[in-house]
Short mmCIF file of C-alpha atoms in Angstrom, two decimals:
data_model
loop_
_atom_site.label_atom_id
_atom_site.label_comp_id
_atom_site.label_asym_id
_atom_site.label_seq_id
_atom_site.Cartn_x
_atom_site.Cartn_y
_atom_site.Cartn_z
CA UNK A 1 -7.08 -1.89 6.67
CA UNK A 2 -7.29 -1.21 10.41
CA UNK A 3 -4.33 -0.75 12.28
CA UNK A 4 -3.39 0.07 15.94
CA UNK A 5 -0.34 1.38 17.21
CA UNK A 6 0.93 1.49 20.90
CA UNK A 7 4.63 2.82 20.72
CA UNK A 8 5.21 2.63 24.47
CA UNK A 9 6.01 -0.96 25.18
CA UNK A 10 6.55 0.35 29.42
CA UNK A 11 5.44 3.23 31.39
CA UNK A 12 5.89 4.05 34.88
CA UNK A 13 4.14 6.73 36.93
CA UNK A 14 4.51 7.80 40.59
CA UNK A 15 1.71 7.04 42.86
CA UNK A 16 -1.22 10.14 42.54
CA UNK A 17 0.46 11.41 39.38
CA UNK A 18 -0.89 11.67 36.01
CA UNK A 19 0.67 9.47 33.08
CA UNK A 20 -0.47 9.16 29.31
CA UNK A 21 -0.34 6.57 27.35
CA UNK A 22 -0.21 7.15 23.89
CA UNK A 23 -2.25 5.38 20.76
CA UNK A 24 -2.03 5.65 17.11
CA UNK A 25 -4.52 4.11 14.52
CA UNK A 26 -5.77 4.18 11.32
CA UNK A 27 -8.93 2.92 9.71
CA UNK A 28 -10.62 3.84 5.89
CA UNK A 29 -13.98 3.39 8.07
CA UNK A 30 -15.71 6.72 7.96
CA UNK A 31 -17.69 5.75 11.47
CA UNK A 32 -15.53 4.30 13.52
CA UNK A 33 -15.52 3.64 17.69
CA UNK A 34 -11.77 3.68 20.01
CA UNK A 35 -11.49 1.97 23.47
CA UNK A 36 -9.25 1.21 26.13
CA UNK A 37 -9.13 -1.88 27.83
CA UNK A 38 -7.34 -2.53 31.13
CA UNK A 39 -5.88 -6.24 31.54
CA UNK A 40 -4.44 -6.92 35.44
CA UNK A 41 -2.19 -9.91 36.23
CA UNK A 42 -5.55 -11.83 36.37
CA UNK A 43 -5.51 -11.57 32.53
CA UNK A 44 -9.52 -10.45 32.30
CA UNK A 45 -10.03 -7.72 29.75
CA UNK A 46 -11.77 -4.77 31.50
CA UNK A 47 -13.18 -2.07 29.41
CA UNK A 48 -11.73 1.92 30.80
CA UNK A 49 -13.42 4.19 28.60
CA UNK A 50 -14.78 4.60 25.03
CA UNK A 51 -14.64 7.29 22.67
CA UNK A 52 -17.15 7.75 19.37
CA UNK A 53 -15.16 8.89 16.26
CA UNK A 54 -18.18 11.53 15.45
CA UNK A 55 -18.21 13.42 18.66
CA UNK A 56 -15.75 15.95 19.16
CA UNK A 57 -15.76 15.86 22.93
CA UNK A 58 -13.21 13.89 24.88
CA UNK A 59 -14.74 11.04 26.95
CA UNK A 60 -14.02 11.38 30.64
CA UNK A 61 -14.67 8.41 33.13
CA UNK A 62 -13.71 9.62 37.09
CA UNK A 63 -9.80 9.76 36.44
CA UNK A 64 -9.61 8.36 33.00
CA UNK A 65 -9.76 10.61 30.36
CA UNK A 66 -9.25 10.59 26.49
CA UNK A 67 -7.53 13.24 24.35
CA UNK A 68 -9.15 12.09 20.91
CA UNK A 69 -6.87 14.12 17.86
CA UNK A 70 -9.16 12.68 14.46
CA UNK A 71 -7.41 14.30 12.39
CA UNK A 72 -4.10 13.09 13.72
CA UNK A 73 -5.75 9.37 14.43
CA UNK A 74 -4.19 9.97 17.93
CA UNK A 75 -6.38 8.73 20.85
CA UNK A 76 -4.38 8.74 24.26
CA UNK A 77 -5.18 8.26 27.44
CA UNK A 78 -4.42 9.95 30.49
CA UNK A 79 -4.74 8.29 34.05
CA UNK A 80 -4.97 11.20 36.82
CA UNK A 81 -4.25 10.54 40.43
CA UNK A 82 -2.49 7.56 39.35
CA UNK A 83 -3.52 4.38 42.40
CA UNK A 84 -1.91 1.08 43.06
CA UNK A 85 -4.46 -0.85 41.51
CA UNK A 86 -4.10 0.82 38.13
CA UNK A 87 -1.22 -1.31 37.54
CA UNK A 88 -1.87 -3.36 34.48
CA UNK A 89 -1.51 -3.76 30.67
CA UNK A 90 -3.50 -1.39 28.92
CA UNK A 91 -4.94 -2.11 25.07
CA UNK A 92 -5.86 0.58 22.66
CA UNK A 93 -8.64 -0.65 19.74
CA UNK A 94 -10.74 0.31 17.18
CA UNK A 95 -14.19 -0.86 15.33
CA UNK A 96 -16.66 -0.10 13.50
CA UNK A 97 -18.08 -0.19 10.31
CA UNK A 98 -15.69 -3.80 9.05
CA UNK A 99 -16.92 -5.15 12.87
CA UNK A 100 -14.25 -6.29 14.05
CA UNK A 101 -11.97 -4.99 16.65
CA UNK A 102 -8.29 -4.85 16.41
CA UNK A 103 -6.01 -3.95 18.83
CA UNK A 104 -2.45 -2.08 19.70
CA UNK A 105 0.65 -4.10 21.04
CA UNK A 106 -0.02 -3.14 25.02
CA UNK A 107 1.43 -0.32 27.20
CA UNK A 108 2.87 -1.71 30.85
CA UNK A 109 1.70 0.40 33.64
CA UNK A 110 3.67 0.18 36.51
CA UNK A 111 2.58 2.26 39.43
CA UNK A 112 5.48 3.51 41.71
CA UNK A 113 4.38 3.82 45.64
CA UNK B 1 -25.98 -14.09 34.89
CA UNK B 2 -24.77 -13.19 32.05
CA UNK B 3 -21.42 -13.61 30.26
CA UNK B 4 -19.21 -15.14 28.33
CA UNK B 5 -16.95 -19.21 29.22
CA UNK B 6 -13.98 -20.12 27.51
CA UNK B 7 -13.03 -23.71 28.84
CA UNK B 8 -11.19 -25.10 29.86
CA UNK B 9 -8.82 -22.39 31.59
CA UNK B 10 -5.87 -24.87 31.01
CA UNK B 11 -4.91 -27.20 27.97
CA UNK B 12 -1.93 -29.57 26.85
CA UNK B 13 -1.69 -30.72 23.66
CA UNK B 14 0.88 -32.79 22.30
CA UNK B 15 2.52 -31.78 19.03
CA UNK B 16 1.13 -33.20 16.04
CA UNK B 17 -2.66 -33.04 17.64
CA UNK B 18 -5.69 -31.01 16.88
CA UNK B 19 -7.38 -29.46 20.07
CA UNK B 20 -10.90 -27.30 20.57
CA UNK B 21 -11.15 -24.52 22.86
CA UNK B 22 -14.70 -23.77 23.56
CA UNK B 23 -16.15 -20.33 23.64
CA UNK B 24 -19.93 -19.80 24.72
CA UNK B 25 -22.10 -16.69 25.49
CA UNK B 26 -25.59 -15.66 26.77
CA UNK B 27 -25.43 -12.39 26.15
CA UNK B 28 -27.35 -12.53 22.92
CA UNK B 29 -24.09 -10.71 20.78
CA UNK B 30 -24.27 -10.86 17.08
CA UNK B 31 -20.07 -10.42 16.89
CA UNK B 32 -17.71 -12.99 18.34
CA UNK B 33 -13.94 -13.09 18.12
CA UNK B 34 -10.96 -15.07 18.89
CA UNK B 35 -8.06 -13.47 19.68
CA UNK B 36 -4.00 -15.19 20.52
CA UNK B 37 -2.10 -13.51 23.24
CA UNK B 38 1.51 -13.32 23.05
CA UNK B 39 4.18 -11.79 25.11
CA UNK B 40 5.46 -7.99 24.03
CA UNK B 41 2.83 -8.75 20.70
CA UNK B 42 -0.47 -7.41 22.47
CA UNK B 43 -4.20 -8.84 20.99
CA UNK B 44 -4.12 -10.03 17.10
CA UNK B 45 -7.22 -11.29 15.97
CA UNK B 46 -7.33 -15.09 14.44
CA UNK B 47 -11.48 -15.21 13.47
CA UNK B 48 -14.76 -13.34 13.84
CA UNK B 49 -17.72 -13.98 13.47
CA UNK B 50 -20.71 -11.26 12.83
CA UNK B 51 -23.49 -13.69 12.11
CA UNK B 52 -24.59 -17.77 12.58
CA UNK B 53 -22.66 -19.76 9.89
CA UNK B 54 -20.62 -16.68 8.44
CA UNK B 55 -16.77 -15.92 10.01
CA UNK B 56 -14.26 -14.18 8.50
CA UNK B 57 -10.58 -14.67 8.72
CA UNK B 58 -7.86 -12.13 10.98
CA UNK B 59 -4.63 -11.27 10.52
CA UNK B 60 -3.13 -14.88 11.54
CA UNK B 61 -5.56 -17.34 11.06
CA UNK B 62 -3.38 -20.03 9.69
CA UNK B 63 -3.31 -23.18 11.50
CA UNK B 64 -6.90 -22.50 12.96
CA UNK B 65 -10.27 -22.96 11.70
CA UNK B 66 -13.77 -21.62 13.81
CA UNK B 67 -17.43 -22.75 13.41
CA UNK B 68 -20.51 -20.88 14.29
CA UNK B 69 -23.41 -23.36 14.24
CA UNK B 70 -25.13 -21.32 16.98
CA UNK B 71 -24.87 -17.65 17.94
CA UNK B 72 -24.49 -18.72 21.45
CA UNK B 73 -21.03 -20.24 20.74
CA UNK B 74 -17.90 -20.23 18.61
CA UNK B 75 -15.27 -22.73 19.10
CA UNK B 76 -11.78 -22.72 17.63
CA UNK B 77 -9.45 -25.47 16.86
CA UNK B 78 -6.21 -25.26 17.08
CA UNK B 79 -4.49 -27.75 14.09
CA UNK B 80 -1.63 -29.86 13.94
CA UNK B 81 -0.79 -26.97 11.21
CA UNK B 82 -0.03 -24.19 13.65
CA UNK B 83 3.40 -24.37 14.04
CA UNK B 84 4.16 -22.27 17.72
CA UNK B 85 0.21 -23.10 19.04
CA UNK B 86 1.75 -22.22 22.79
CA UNK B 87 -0.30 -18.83 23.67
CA UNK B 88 -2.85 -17.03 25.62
CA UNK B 89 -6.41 -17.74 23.65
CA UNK B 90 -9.53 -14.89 24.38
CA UNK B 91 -12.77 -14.68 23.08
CA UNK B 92 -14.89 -11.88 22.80
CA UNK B 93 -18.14 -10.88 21.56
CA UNK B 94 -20.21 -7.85 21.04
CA UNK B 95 -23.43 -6.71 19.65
CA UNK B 96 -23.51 -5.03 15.99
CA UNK B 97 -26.08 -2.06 15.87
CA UNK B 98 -26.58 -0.62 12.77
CA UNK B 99 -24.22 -2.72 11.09
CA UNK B 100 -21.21 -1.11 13.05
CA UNK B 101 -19.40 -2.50 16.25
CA UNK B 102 -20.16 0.42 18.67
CA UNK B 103 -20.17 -0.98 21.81
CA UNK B 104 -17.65 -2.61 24.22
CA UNK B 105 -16.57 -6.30 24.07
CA UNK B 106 -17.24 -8.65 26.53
CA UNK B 107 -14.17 -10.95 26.89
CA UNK B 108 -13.65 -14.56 28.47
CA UNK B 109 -11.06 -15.47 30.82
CA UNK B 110 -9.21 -16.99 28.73
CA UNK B 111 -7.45 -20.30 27.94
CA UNK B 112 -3.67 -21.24 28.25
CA UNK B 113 -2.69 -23.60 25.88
CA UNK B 114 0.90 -25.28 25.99
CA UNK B 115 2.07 -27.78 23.58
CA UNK B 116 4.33 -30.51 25.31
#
């Protein structure tokens, strides 16, 4: 079974600071893919960065960046130079090899000026 | 352009009545999925859908059934059997390569339904 866990319900972060937000998961898939999605007050899902489950290297977009632990089935992400707009609910997920994609509970970002 | 409609953005439904919210995509994705949005309870899936006339049930799919008659679209109805109906609906899809999901989902805006 595939399961998603997001144990920080709120975080808040200081305008140009760094934050993480944390994600859990755990799949029997032996090829499986982790994202991030981004959903502002307008409610559309926006993708933030991806991660494939057989590359060790940690996928980087400009200030989003992903510490990927497989072993742990950690995958957190960490938002540098933290800006106003960053303010939303962020998703972790995970699919793969069952095709479907299932997702954590949501982190709150709030961004403090 | 390209994308994928839910419609419509807004729905009432009185209790006791079945309602269809529409899902449709040019994109050309194998996968679709519906997904209910609650407060403080994130994304949990209701049905996918990987291929034309083949869907698979999620983790709360009771009260809802889906179709897939085309792979453009995938409509869910929400039955007189779903007892708390009142939630954020999103649909998704995505293309299957390989016979995994490996590449981001493309999501609708959405559709608030309320039952009064």
């Amino acid at each position: 079974a595939q399961t998603v866990t997001q144990s920080q319900p709120e975080m808040s972060v200081q305008e140009a600071e760094t934050v993480t937000l944390s994600c859990t998961y755990d799949t029997s898939e032996s090829d499986y893919y982790l994202f991030w999605y981004k959903q502002p007050p307008s409610r559309q899902m926006i993708l933030v960065i991806r991660q494939e489950a057989y590359k060790q290297q940690n996928a980087t977009e400009n200030r989003f960046s992903v510490n990927f632990q497989k072993a742990a089935k950690s995958f957190s992400l960490k938002i540098s130079d933290s800006q106003l707009g960053d303010a939303a609910m962020y998703f972790c997920a995970e699919g793969g090899g069952a095709q479907k994609l299932v997702f954590g509970q949501g982190t709150r970002l709030t961004i403090n000026p | 352009d390209g994308g994928i409609t839910q419609s419509p953005k807004y729905l009432f439904r009185k209790e006791g009545q079945n309602v269809t919210l529409s899902c449709e995509q040019n994109l050309n994705h194998d996968a679709m999925y519906w997904y209910r949005q609650d407060p403080g309870q994130g994304l949990r899936l209701i049905y996918y859908s990987q291929i034309v006339n083949d869907f698979q049930k999620g983790d709360i799919a009771e009260g809802y059934s889906v179709s897939r008659e085309k792979k453009e679209s995938f409509p869910l109805t929400v039955t007189s059997a779903q007892k708390n109906p009142t939630a954020f609906y999103l649909c998704a899809s995505s293309t299957i390569t390989g016979g995994e999901l490996n590449t981001e989902a493309f999501f609708g805006q959405g559709t608030r339904l309320t039952v009064v």
